[in-house]
Amino acid sequence: MNISRTILLWMSENSLLKNKIPKLKFVRKAIKKFMPGETEYEAILAAEKLLKDDIGVTFTKLGENITQIAEAEKVKNHYLQLIQIIKNKKLNIELSIKLTQLGFDLDEEVCFKYCEEIINSVKLNLGNTLFIDMEGSSYTQRTIDFYKRLKTINQNVGICLQAYLYRTQNDLSDLLVENSKIRLVKGAYREAKEIAYPLKKDVDKNYLDLSKKMLMKIKENSIRIIFGTHDDILIEKIIKEAKYLNISKEHLEFQMLYGIKNEYLKDLVKRGYKGSILIAYGNSWYAWYMRRLAERPANIWFVLKNIF
Ligand SMILES: Cc1cc2nc3c(=O)[nH]c(=O)nc-3n(C[C@H](O)[C@H](O)[C@H](O)COP(=O)(O)OP(=O)(O)OC[C@H]3O[C@@H](n4cnc5c(N)ncnc54)[C@H](O)[C@@H]3O)c2cc1C
């Protein structure tokens, strides 16, 4: 793993910096590159524009590893209210949640009850899918078990898998079954070389191998695959493989983060593929933002530019 990425990921986990950095004015200015604003209303305004251009939208409220279970209830209530707002505005927006923001570390049963409430409300009011983000590797197995348990109650749940983990080949074989909804990403956390590919080229190769495995299944209508990446070289390889397998364009769905390579995503949509953007909002953006800097350390120059 390259050194600046390691430092930035270490910073993302440091609680002292977590308190200090978000107060800096130039950092607050710089985060605008990755989020339309801290409130759900700013997120909705951005979503309305994207939806008009046939770009799908997924929302996520930032925050993770809460320390009081009462916070989980607030997050759950926030999502339930948001679902009503989205419904009233007749917008087709999906949600993606982080389990550790809903009490996964503190009380798994409470977390499950809250997720069940959210997923039932999503099904009833929006009729689309609730996605579960994948967090650091200490949560991988528990998240998969939790997802499977939620899926027995409601099929409209999806999960994210990370190509940098060696285990993902097996996890994918296990999870690629009827009614699966899977978002494949490279992985954003600091992981040991014993469990994750340390070199980017190997992560990219594994992503492509996993994608090929998914493409073989993609024609089954009950399965939904989302390629969550900004890597245009990889995307074009996936498209080439799909053409070779005679898979039609509407089966391919690419998802990117707000503010990153969004023009390319629009271009993919114009070419006939499905495209969507994940919009993050909320004031707990520190750890998430540091992971975005770690993905592309050149972003730090953008932060520094804001000092002046
Ligand atoms: C929709 C979506 C959902 C995600 N959900 C999760 C999740 O649940 N769990 C998880 O661990 N990770 C998640 N991620 C993050 C993911 O794991 C990667 O860290 C991130 O997408 C960067 O990898 P990449 O595939 O874009 O490829 P890279 O090889 O890192 O990037 C390819 C190109 O994209 C551009 N780029 C990438 N990142 C940035 C950036 N931050 N700023 C500016 N340009 C950039 C650069 O031009 C770069 O050359 C998600 C990503 C997306 C797109």
mmCIF file of C-alpha atoms and ligand atoms in Angstrom:
data_model
loop_
_atom_site.group_PDB
_atom_site.id
_atom_site.type_symbol
_atom_site.label_atom_id
_atom_site.label_comp_id
_atom_site.label_asym_id
_atom_site.label_seq_id
_atom_site.Cartn_x
_atom_site.Cartn_y
_atom_site.Cartn_z
ATOM 1 C CA MET A 1 0.000 0.000 0.000
ATOM 2 C CA ASN A 2 1.476 3.367 -0.880
ATOM 3 C CA ILE A 3 2.703 5.510 1.986
ATOM 4 C CA SER A 4 0.410 8.538 1.553
ATOM 5 C CA ARG A 5 -2.597 6.214 1.348
ATOM 6 C CA THR A 6 -1.487 4.480 4.563
ATOM 7 C CA ILE A 7 -1.071 7.819 6.385
ATOM 8 C CA LEU A 8 -4.437 9.159 5.203
ATOM 9 C CA LEU A 9 -6.204 5.935 6.218
ATOM 10 C CA TRP A 10 -4.489 6.081 9.617
ATOM 11 C CA MET A 11 -5.701 9.698 9.948
ATOM 12 C CA SER A 12 -9.237 8.570 9.081
ATOM 13 C CA GLU A 13 -9.210 6.332 12.191
ATOM 14 C CA ASN A 14 -7.572 8.821 14.593
ATOM 15 C CA SER A 15 -10.055 10.203 17.132
ATOM 16 C CA LEU A 16 -8.025 13.330 18.004
ATOM 17 C CA LEU A 17 -7.855 14.391 14.363
ATOM 18 C CA LYS A 18 -11.518 13.447 13.976
ATOM 19 C CA ASN A 19 -12.330 16.286 16.401
ATOM 20 C CA LYS A 20 -9.847 18.839 15.079
ATOM 21 C CA ILE A 21 -9.843 18.596 11.270
ATOM 22 C CA PRO A 22 -13.570 19.099 10.552
ATOM 23 C CA LYS A 23 -13.364 22.478 12.311
ATOM 24 C CA LEU A 24 -10.864 23.837 9.787
ATOM 25 C CA LYS A 25 -12.542 26.236 7.404
ATOM 26 C CA PHE A 26 -10.497 25.303 4.329
ATOM 27 C CA VAL A 27 -11.287 21.606 4.849
ATOM 28 C CA ARG A 28 -14.999 22.388 5.153
ATOM 29 C CA LYS A 29 -14.715 24.252 1.862
ATOM 30 C CA ALA A 30 -12.836 21.393 0.181
ATOM 31 C CA ILE A 31 -15.404 18.708 1.027
ATOM 32 C CA LYS A 32 -17.877 20.412 -1.320
ATOM 33 C CA LYS A 33 -16.100 18.557 -4.129
ATOM 34 C CA PHE A 34 -17.579 15.292 -2.803
ATOM 35 C CA MET A 35 -20.938 16.328 -1.351
ATOM 36 C CA PRO A 36 -23.640 18.759 -2.431
ATOM 37 C CA GLY A 37 -24.087 19.779 1.227
ATOM 38 C CA GLU A 38 -24.490 18.494 4.755
ATOM 39 C CA THR A 39 -28.309 18.381 4.733
ATOM 40 C CA GLU A 40 -30.642 15.907 3.060
ATOM 41 C CA TYR A 41 -32.336 18.873 1.345
ATOM 42 C CA GLU A 42 -29.132 19.773 -0.485
ATOM 43 C CA ALA A 43 -28.768 16.104 -1.403
ATOM 44 C CA ILE A 44 -32.332 16.066 -2.764
ATOM 45 C CA LEU A 45 -31.710 19.150 -4.926
ATOM 46 C CA ALA A 46 -28.649 17.477 -6.438
ATOM 47 C CA ALA A 47 -30.599 14.224 -6.906
ATOM 48 C CA GLU A 48 -33.428 15.966 -8.761
ATOM 49 C CA LYS A 49 -30.978 17.278 -11.347
ATOM 50 C CA LEU A 50 -29.367 13.866 -11.833
ATOM 51 C CA LEU A 51 -32.682 12.024 -12.105
ATOM 52 C CA LYS A 52 -33.712 14.400 -14.907
ATOM 53 C CA ASP A 53 -30.662 13.160 -16.833
ATOM 54 C CA ASP A 54 -31.651 9.500 -16.263
ATOM 55 C CA ILE A 55 -28.941 9.010 -13.675
ATOM 56 C CA GLY A 56 -30.059 6.890 -10.721
ATOM 57 C CA VAL A 57 -29.401 8.124 -7.198
ATOM 58 C CA THR A 58 -28.545 6.452 -3.906
ATOM 59 C CA PHE A 59 -28.355 8.368 -0.617
ATOM 60 C CA THR A 60 -26.238 7.661 2.393
ATOM 61 C CA LYS A 61 -26.140 9.611 5.620
ATOM 62 C CA LEU A 62 -22.564 9.881 6.800
ATOM 63 C CA GLY A 63 -21.522 8.490 10.167
ATOM 64 C CA GLU A 64 -20.103 5.239 11.491
ATOM 65 C CA ASN A 65 -19.079 3.468 14.699
ATOM 66 C CA ILE A 66 -21.499 5.312 16.939
ATOM 67 C CA THR A 67 -20.821 4.950 20.667
ATOM 68 C CA GLN A 68 -24.322 5.377 22.155
ATOM 69 C CA ILE A 69 -27.239 3.171 21.101
ATOM 70 C CA ALA A 70 -29.558 6.201 21.345
ATOM 71 C CA GLU A 71 -27.738 7.606 18.301
ATOM 72 C CA ALA A 72 -28.804 4.545 16.308
ATOM 73 C CA GLU A 73 -32.447 5.294 17.013
ATOM 74 C CA LYS A 74 -31.961 8.847 15.754
ATOM 75 C CA VAL A 75 -30.362 7.543 12.549
ATOM 76 C CA LYS A 76 -33.202 5.060 12.045
ATOM 77 C CA ASN A 77 -35.802 7.809 12.585
ATOM 78 C CA HIS A 78 -33.924 10.043 10.184
ATOM 79 C CA TYR A 79 -34.084 7.375 7.462
ATOM 80 C CA LEU A 80 -37.796 6.718 8.109
ATOM 81 C CA GLN A 81 -38.551 10.436 7.704
ATOM 82 C CA LEU A 82 -36.339 10.694 4.652
ATOM 83 C CA ILE A 83 -38.216 7.811 3.007
ATOM 84 C CA GLN A 84 -41.471 9.783 3.438
ATOM 85 C CA ILE A 85 -39.893 12.912 1.910
ATOM 86 C CA ILE A 86 -38.602 10.908 -1.067
ATOM 87 C CA LYS A 87 -42.001 9.263 -1.469
ATOM 88 C CA ASN A 88 -43.893 12.582 -1.307
ATOM 89 C CA LYS A 89 -41.577 14.065 -3.918
ATOM 90 C CA LYS A 90 -42.086 10.942 -6.085
ATOM 91 C CA LEU A 91 -38.349 10.486 -6.556
ATOM 92 C CA ASN A 92 -36.749 7.140 -7.293
ATOM 93 C CA ILE A 93 -33.909 7.278 -4.786
ATOM 94 C CA GLU A 94 -32.362 4.259 -3.083
ATOM 95 C CA LEU A 95 -30.651 4.186 0.293
ATOM 96 C CA SER A 96 -27.384 2.698 1.429
ATOM 97 C CA ILE A 97 -26.668 2.312 5.134
ATOM 98 C CA LYS A 98 -23.673 1.597 7.348
ATOM 99 C CA LEU A 99 -24.464 -0.984 10.026
ATOM 100 C CA THR A 100 -22.082 0.575 12.570
ATOM 101 C CA GLN A 101 -24.149 3.759 12.317
ATOM 102 C CA LEU A 102 -27.170 1.749 13.411
ATOM 103 C CA GLY A 103 -25.623 0.173 16.505
ATOM 104 C CA PHE A 104 -23.858 -2.910 15.025
ATOM 105 C CA ASP A 105 -20.966 -2.516 17.499
ATOM 106 C CA LEU A 106 -23.231 -2.026 20.495
ATOM 107 C CA ASP A 107 -26.287 -4.255 20.215
ATOM 108 C CA GLU A 108 -26.749 -6.391 17.121
ATOM 109 C CA GLU A 109 -30.374 -7.208 17.920
ATOM 110 C CA VAL A 110 -31.327 -3.533 18.227
ATOM 111 C CA CYS A 111 -29.436 -2.869 14.997
ATOM 112 C CA PHE A 112 -31.375 -5.667 13.311
ATOM 113 C CA LYS A 113 -34.715 -4.320 14.545
ATOM 114 C CA TYR A 114 -33.882 -0.839 13.188
ATOM 115 C CA CYS A 115 -32.712 -2.208 9.827
ATOM 116 C CA GLU A 116 -35.881 -4.280 9.592
ATOM 117 C CA GLU A 117 -37.971 -1.129 10.148
ATOM 118 C CA ILE A 118 -36.030 0.752 7.480
ATOM 119 C CA ILE A 119 -36.171 -2.073 4.947
ATOM 120 C CA ASN A 120 -39.910 -2.595 5.466
ATOM 121 C CA SER A 121 -40.502 1.109 4.956
ATOM 122 C CA VAL A 122 -38.310 1.141 1.820
ATOM 123 C CA LYS A 123 -40.298 -1.752 0.381
ATOM 124 C CA LEU A 124 -43.686 -0.270 1.235
ATOM 125 C CA ASN A 125 -43.033 3.357 0.305
ATOM 126 C CA LEU A 126 -40.318 3.324 -2.351
ATOM 127 C CA GLY A 127 -40.461 -0.211 -3.735
ATOM 128 C CA ASN A 128 -36.721 -0.291 -4.336
ATOM 129 C CA THR A 129 -33.635 -1.703 -2.609
ATOM 130 C CA LEU A 130 -31.871 -0.923 0.645
ATOM 131 C CA PHE A 131 -28.124 -1.453 0.299
ATOM 132 C CA ILE A 132 -25.696 -2.280 3.085
ATOM 133 C CA ASP A 133 -22.221 -0.759 2.798
ATOM 134 C CA MET A 134 -19.263 -2.978 3.597
ATOM 135 C CA GLU A 135 -17.008 -1.577 6.317
ATOM 136 C CA GLY A 136 -13.582 -2.739 7.572
ATOM 137 C CA SER A 137 -12.678 -6.452 7.463
ATOM 138 C CA SER A 138 -13.520 -7.057 11.136
ATOM 139 C CA TYR A 139 -17.157 -6.656 10.047
ATOM 140 C CA THR A 140 -17.133 -8.681 6.811
ATOM 141 C CA GLN A 141 -18.454 -12.019 8.063
ATOM 142 C CA ARG A 142 -20.915 -10.427 10.489
ATOM 143 C CA THR A 143 -22.210 -8.126 7.742
ATOM 144 C CA ILE A 144 -22.722 -11.054 5.367
ATOM 145 C CA ASP A 145 -24.563 -13.043 8.064
ATOM 146 C CA PHE A 146 -26.666 -9.994 8.902
ATOM 147 C CA TYR A 147 -27.510 -9.425 5.230
ATOM 148 C CA LYS A 148 -28.574 -13.073 4.810
ATOM 149 C CA ARG A 149 -30.788 -12.789 7.895
ATOM 150 C CA LEU A 150 -32.406 -9.561 6.613
ATOM 151 C CA LYS A 151 -32.922 -11.209 3.226
ATOM 152 C CA THR A 152 -35.048 -13.955 4.812
ATOM 153 C CA ILE A 153 -37.461 -11.212 5.910
ATOM 154 C CA ASN A 154 -37.297 -9.003 2.869
ATOM 155 C CA GLN A 155 -35.735 -9.645 -0.527
ATOM 156 C CA ASN A 156 -35.192 -5.969 -1.306
ATOM 157 C CA VAL A 157 -31.806 -5.797 0.365
ATOM 158 C CA GLY A 158 -28.410 -5.557 -1.285
ATOM 159 C CA ILE A 159 -24.829 -5.893 -0.073
ATOM 160 C CA CYS A 160 -21.470 -4.459 -1.023
ATOM 161 C CA LEU A 161 -18.406 -6.683 -1.561
ATOM 162 C CA GLN A 162 -14.770 -5.540 -1.709
ATOM 163 C CA ALA A 163 -12.390 -6.815 -4.391
ATOM 164 C CA TYR A 164 -9.266 -6.152 -2.299
ATOM 165 C CA LEU A 165 -10.129 -8.987 0.126
ATOM 166 C CA TYR A 166 -8.845 -12.465 -0.771
ATOM 167 C CA ARG A 167 -12.029 -13.980 0.686
ATOM 168 C CA THR A 168 -14.345 -12.164 -1.730
ATOM 169 C CA GLN A 169 -14.019 -14.863 -4.432
ATOM 170 C CA ASN A 170 -15.620 -17.322 -2.009
ATOM 171 C CA ASP A 171 -18.096 -14.796 -0.637
ATOM 172 C CA LEU A 172 -19.276 -14.013 -4.140
ATOM 173 C CA SER A 173 -19.828 -17.697 -4.954
ATOM 174 C CA ASP A 174 -21.854 -17.973 -1.764
ATOM 175 C CA LEU A 175 -23.903 -14.800 -2.314
ATOM 176 C CA LEU A 176 -24.536 -14.888 -6.042
ATOM 177 C CA VAL A 177 -27.853 -16.709 -5.696
ATOM 178 C CA GLU A 178 -31.445 -15.951 -6.634
ATOM 179 C CA ASN A 179 -32.602 -12.408 -5.860
ATOM 180 C CA SER A 180 -29.102 -11.203 -5.043
ATOM 181 C CA LYS A 181 -28.292 -7.540 -5.259
ATOM 182 C CA ILE A 182 -24.571 -6.988 -5.120
ATOM 183 C CA ARG A 183 -22.447 -3.851 -5.423
ATOM 184 C CA LEU A 184 -18.806 -4.627 -6.146
ATOM 185 C CA VAL A 185 -16.181 -2.071 -5.066
ATOM 186 C CA LYS A 186 -12.403 -2.195 -4.677
ATOM 187 C CA GLY A 187 -12.430 -1.473 -0.916
ATOM 188 C CA ALA A 188 -11.607 1.678 1.012
ATOM 189 C CA TYR A 189 -10.137 0.637 4.393
ATOM 190 C CA ARG A 190 -6.668 -0.046 5.773
ATOM 191 C CA GLU A 191 -6.256 -3.825 5.654
ATOM 192 C CA ALA A 192 -3.362 -6.195 6.418
ATOM 193 C CA LYS A 193 -1.582 -7.937 3.526
ATOM 194 C CA GLU A 194 -2.551 -11.290 5.108
ATOM 195 C CA ILE A 195 -6.187 -10.671 4.172
ATOM 196 C CA ALA A 196 -6.138 -8.120 1.337
ATOM 197 C CA TYR A 197 -4.145 -7.532 -1.850
ATOM 198 C CA PRO A 198 -1.595 -4.838 -1.017
ATOM 199 C CA LEU A 199 -0.942 -3.901 -4.663
ATOM 200 C CA LYS A 200 -3.436 -1.918 -6.714
ATOM 201 C CA LYS A 201 -2.736 -3.968 -9.849
ATOM 202 C CA ASP A 202 -3.794 -7.151 -8.006
ATOM 203 C CA VAL A 203 -6.935 -5.490 -6.652
ATOM 204 C CA ASP A 204 -7.808 -4.386 -10.196
ATOM 205 C CA LYS A 205 -7.199 -7.895 -11.528
ATOM 206 C CA ASN A 206 -9.366 -9.439 -8.830
ATOM 207 C CA TYR A 207 -12.099 -6.856 -9.524
ATOM 208 C CA LEU A 208 -12.123 -7.906 -13.174
ATOM 209 C CA ASP A 209 -12.149 -11.632 -12.303
ATOM 210 C CA LEU A 210 -15.058 -11.090 -9.902
ATOM 211 C CA SER A 211 -16.859 -9.012 -12.529
ATOM 212 C CA LYS A 212 -16.518 -11.826 -15.070
ATOM 213 C CA LYS A 213 -17.990 -14.239 -12.541
ATOM 214 C CA MET A 214 -20.917 -11.864 -12.016
ATOM 215 C CA LEU A 215 -21.420 -11.279 -15.730
ATOM 216 C CA MET A 216 -22.003 -15.018 -16.189
ATOM 217 C CA LYS A 217 -25.014 -14.679 -13.871
ATOM 218 C CA ILE A 218 -26.235 -11.234 -14.836
ATOM 219 C CA LYS A 219 -28.783 -12.449 -17.368
ATOM 220 C CA GLU A 220 -30.780 -14.051 -14.581
ATOM 221 C CA ASN A 221 -33.393 -11.388 -14.074
ATOM 222 C CA SER A 222 -33.622 -11.699 -10.323
ATOM 223 C CA ILE A 223 -29.949 -10.778 -9.928
ATOM 224 C CA ARG A 224 -28.821 -7.155 -9.833
ATOM 225 C CA ILE A 225 -25.156 -6.315 -10.121
ATOM 226 C CA ILE A 226 -23.718 -2.861 -9.587
ATOM 227 C CA PHE A 227 -20.150 -2.075 -10.550
ATOM 228 C CA GLY A 228 -19.137 0.579 -8.002
ATOM 229 C CA THR A 229 -15.986 2.069 -9.442
ATOM 230 C CA HIS A 230 -14.605 5.168 -11.177
ATOM 231 C CA ASP A 231 -11.953 3.162 -12.987
ATOM 232 C CA ASP A 232 -12.651 3.812 -16.662
ATOM 233 C CA ILE A 233 -10.086 1.281 -17.882
ATOM 234 C CA LEU A 234 -11.715 -1.429 -15.785
ATOM 235 C CA ILE A 235 -15.211 -0.363 -16.827
ATOM 236 C CA GLU A 236 -14.306 -0.562 -20.505
ATOM 237 C CA LYS A 237 -12.883 -4.074 -19.930
ATOM 238 C CA ILE A 238 -16.148 -5.109 -18.228
ATOM 239 C CA ILE A 239 -18.115 -3.696 -21.161
ATOM 240 C CA LYS A 240 -15.887 -5.576 -23.614
ATOM 241 C CA GLU A 241 -16.400 -8.833 -21.701
ATOM 242 C CA ALA A 242 -20.168 -8.209 -21.593
ATOM 243 C CA LYS A 243 -20.219 -7.715 -25.367
ATOM 244 C CA TYR A 244 -18.301 -10.949 -25.798
ATOM 245 C CA LEU A 245 -20.892 -12.740 -23.641
ATOM 246 C CA ASN A 246 -23.721 -11.089 -25.584
ATOM 247 C CA ILE A 247 -25.091 -9.317 -22.534
ATOM 248 C CA SER A 248 -27.316 -6.391 -23.364
ATOM 249 C CA LYS A 249 -26.492 -2.883 -22.162
ATOM 250 C CA GLU A 250 -29.395 -2.521 -19.744
ATOM 251 C CA HIS A 251 -27.993 -5.345 -17.620
ATOM 252 C CA LEU A 252 -24.872 -3.332 -16.862
ATOM 253 C CA GLU A 253 -25.105 -0.810 -14.033
ATOM 254 C CA PHE A 254 -22.231 1.453 -13.002
ATOM 255 C CA GLN A 255 -22.240 3.499 -9.837
ATOM 256 C CA MET A 256 -19.915 6.321 -8.809
ATOM 257 C CA LEU A 257 -19.566 8.706 -5.909
ATOM 258 C CA TYR A 258 -20.882 12.241 -6.228
ATOM 259 C CA GLY A 259 -18.212 14.559 -7.657
ATOM 260 C CA ILE A 260 -15.900 11.836 -9.000
ATOM 261 C CA LYS A 261 -15.780 11.096 -12.735
ATOM 262 C CA ASN A 262 -19.455 12.068 -13.019
ATOM 263 C CA GLU A 263 -19.062 13.286 -16.619
ATOM 264 C CA TYR A 264 -17.804 9.847 -17.618
ATOM 265 C CA LEU A 265 -20.798 8.265 -15.879
ATOM 266 C CA LYS A 266 -23.146 10.549 -17.838
ATOM 267 C CA ASP A 267 -21.379 9.460 -20.979
ATOM 268 C CA LEU A 268 -21.943 5.787 -20.069
ATOM 269 C CA VAL A 269 -25.655 6.510 -19.648
ATOM 270 C CA LYS A 270 -25.725 8.215 -23.060
ATOM 271 C CA ARG A 271 -24.115 5.064 -24.471
ATOM 272 C CA GLY A 272 -27.099 3.062 -23.114
ATOM 273 C CA TYR A 273 -25.747 1.652 -19.845
ATOM 274 C CA LYS A 274 -27.355 2.161 -16.444
ATOM 275 C CA GLY A 275 -25.609 4.689 -14.250
ATOM 276 C CA SER A 276 -26.149 5.937 -10.746
ATOM 277 C CA ILE A 277 -24.488 8.228 -8.254
ATOM 278 C CA LEU A 278 -24.131 7.733 -4.540
ATOM 279 C CA ILE A 279 -24.707 11.010 -2.731
ATOM 280 C CA ALA A 280 -23.413 11.303 0.822
ATOM 281 C CA TYR A 281 -24.618 13.997 3.191
ATOM 282 C CA GLY A 282 -24.530 14.751 6.917
ATOM 283 C CA ASN A 283 -22.017 16.389 9.212
ATOM 284 C CA SER A 284 -20.080 13.266 10.265
ATOM 285 C CA TRP A 285 -17.980 13.329 7.145
ATOM 286 C CA TYR A 286 -14.464 13.203 8.571
ATOM 287 C CA ALA A 287 -13.544 9.469 8.250
ATOM 288 C CA TRP A 288 -15.394 9.145 4.960
ATOM 289 C CA TYR A 289 -13.670 12.225 3.544
ATOM 290 C CA MET A 290 -10.209 11.024 4.591
ATOM 291 C CA ARG A 291 -10.875 7.748 2.749
ATOM 292 C CA ARG A 292 -11.702 9.801 -0.371
ATOM 293 C CA LEU A 293 -8.372 11.630 -0.038
ATOM 294 C CA ALA A 294 -6.594 8.301 0.440
ATOM 295 C CA GLU A 295 -8.052 6.982 -2.807
ATOM 296 C CA ARG A 296 -6.377 9.785 -4.677
ATOM 297 C CA PRO A 297 -3.724 11.597 -2.641
ATOM 298 C CA ALA A 298 -3.559 14.247 -5.406
ATOM 299 C CA ASN A 299 -6.837 15.461 -3.856
ATOM 300 C CA ILE A 300 -4.770 16.926 -1.034
ATOM 301 C CA TRP A 301 -3.622 19.674 -3.423
ATOM 302 C CA PHE A 302 -7.261 20.563 -3.852
ATOM 303 C CA VAL A 303 -7.588 20.906 -0.059
ATOM 304 C CA LEU A 304 -4.432 23.005 0.141
ATOM 305 C CA LYS A 305 -5.622 25.264 -2.665
ATOM 306 C CA ASN A 306 -8.597 26.173 -0.454
ATOM 307 C CA ILE A 307 -6.255 27.659 2.157
ATOM 308 C CA PHE A 308 -5.545 30.447 -0.294
HETATM 309 C C1 LIG B 1 -20.870 3.685 -5.443
HETATM 310 C C2 LIG B 1 -19.733 3.340 -4.539
HETATM 311 C C3 LIG B 1 -19.980 2.756 -3.313
HETATM 312 C C4 LIG B 1 -18.914 2.421 -2.479
HETATM 313 N N1 LIG B 1 -19.167 1.744 -1.306
HETATM 314 C C5 LIG B 1 -18.113 1.272 -0.594
HETATM 315 C C6 LIG B 1 -18.317 0.406 0.532
HETATM 316 O O1 LIG B 1 -19.442 0.100 0.931
HETATM 317 N N2 LIG B 1 -17.214 -0.073 1.176
HETATM 318 C C7 LIG B 1 -15.937 0.237 0.772
HETATM 319 O O2 LIG B 1 -14.971 -0.263 1.372
HETATM 320 N N3 LIG B 1 -15.725 1.085 -0.255
HETATM 321 C C8 LIG B 1 -16.762 1.595 -0.943
HETATM 322 N N4 LIG B 1 -16.526 2.414 -2.023
HETATM 323 C C9 LIG B 1 -15.161 2.948 -2.264
HETATM 324 C C10 LIG B 1 -14.322 1.972 -3.076
HETATM 325 O O3 LIG B 1 -13.994 0.854 -2.294
HETATM 326 C C11 LIG B 1 -13.005 2.632 -3.567
HETATM 327 O O4 LIG B 1 -12.261 3.031 -2.471
HETATM 328 C C12 LIG B 1 -13.210 3.825 -4.477
HETATM 329 O O5 LIG B 1 -14.295 3.638 -5.331
HETATM 330 C C13 LIG B 1 -11.953 4.090 -5.327
HETATM 331 O O6 LIG B 1 -11.698 3.010 -6.156
HETATM 332 P P1 LIG B 1 -12.026 2.996 -7.731
HETATM 333 O O7 LIG B 1 -12.769 1.753 -7.998
HETATM 334 O O8 LIG B 1 -12.705 4.223 -8.127
HETATM 335 O O9 LIG B 1 -10.639 2.810 -8.415
HETATM 336 P P2 LIG B 1 -9.273 3.631 -8.349
HETATM 337 O O10 LIG B 1 -8.295 2.823 -9.111
HETATM 338 O O11 LIG B 1 -8.942 3.993 -6.943
HETATM 339 O O12 LIG B 1 -9.625 4.950 -9.122
HETATM 340 C C14 LIG B 1 -9.815 4.986 -10.516
HETATM 341 C C15 LIG B 1 -9.805 6.438 -10.946
HETATM 342 O O13 LIG B 1 -10.953 7.100 -10.414
HETATM 343 C C16 LIG B 1 -10.605 8.393 -9.927
HETATM 344 N N5 LIG B 1 -10.805 8.435 -8.467
HETATM 345 C C17 LIG B 1 -11.002 7.382 -7.647
HETATM 346 N N6 LIG B 1 -11.194 7.801 -6.388
HETATM 347 C C18 LIG B 1 -11.096 9.138 -6.415
HETATM 348 C C19 LIG B 1 -11.208 10.145 -5.442
HETATM 349 N N7 LIG B 1 -11.446 9.865 -4.157
HETATM 350 N N8 LIG B 1 -11.076 11.437 -5.837
HETATM 351 C C20 LIG B 1 -10.851 11.756 -7.124
HETATM 352 N N9 LIG B 1 -10.744 10.835 -8.112
HETATM 353 C C21 LIG B 1 -10.863 9.550 -7.765
HETATM 354 C C22 LIG B 1 -9.172 8.622 -10.301
HETATM 355 O O14 LIG B 1 -9.131 9.259 -11.562
HETATM 356 C C23 LIG B 1 -8.606 7.228 -10.397
HETATM 357 O O15 LIG B 1 -7.515 7.144 -11.261
HETATM 358 C C24 LIG B 1 -17.578 2.749 -2.869
HETATM 359 C C25 LIG B 1 -17.348 3.334 -4.095
HETATM 360 C C26 LIG B 1 -18.388 3.618 -4.937
HETATM 361 C C27 LIG B 1 -18.084 4.230 -6.269
#
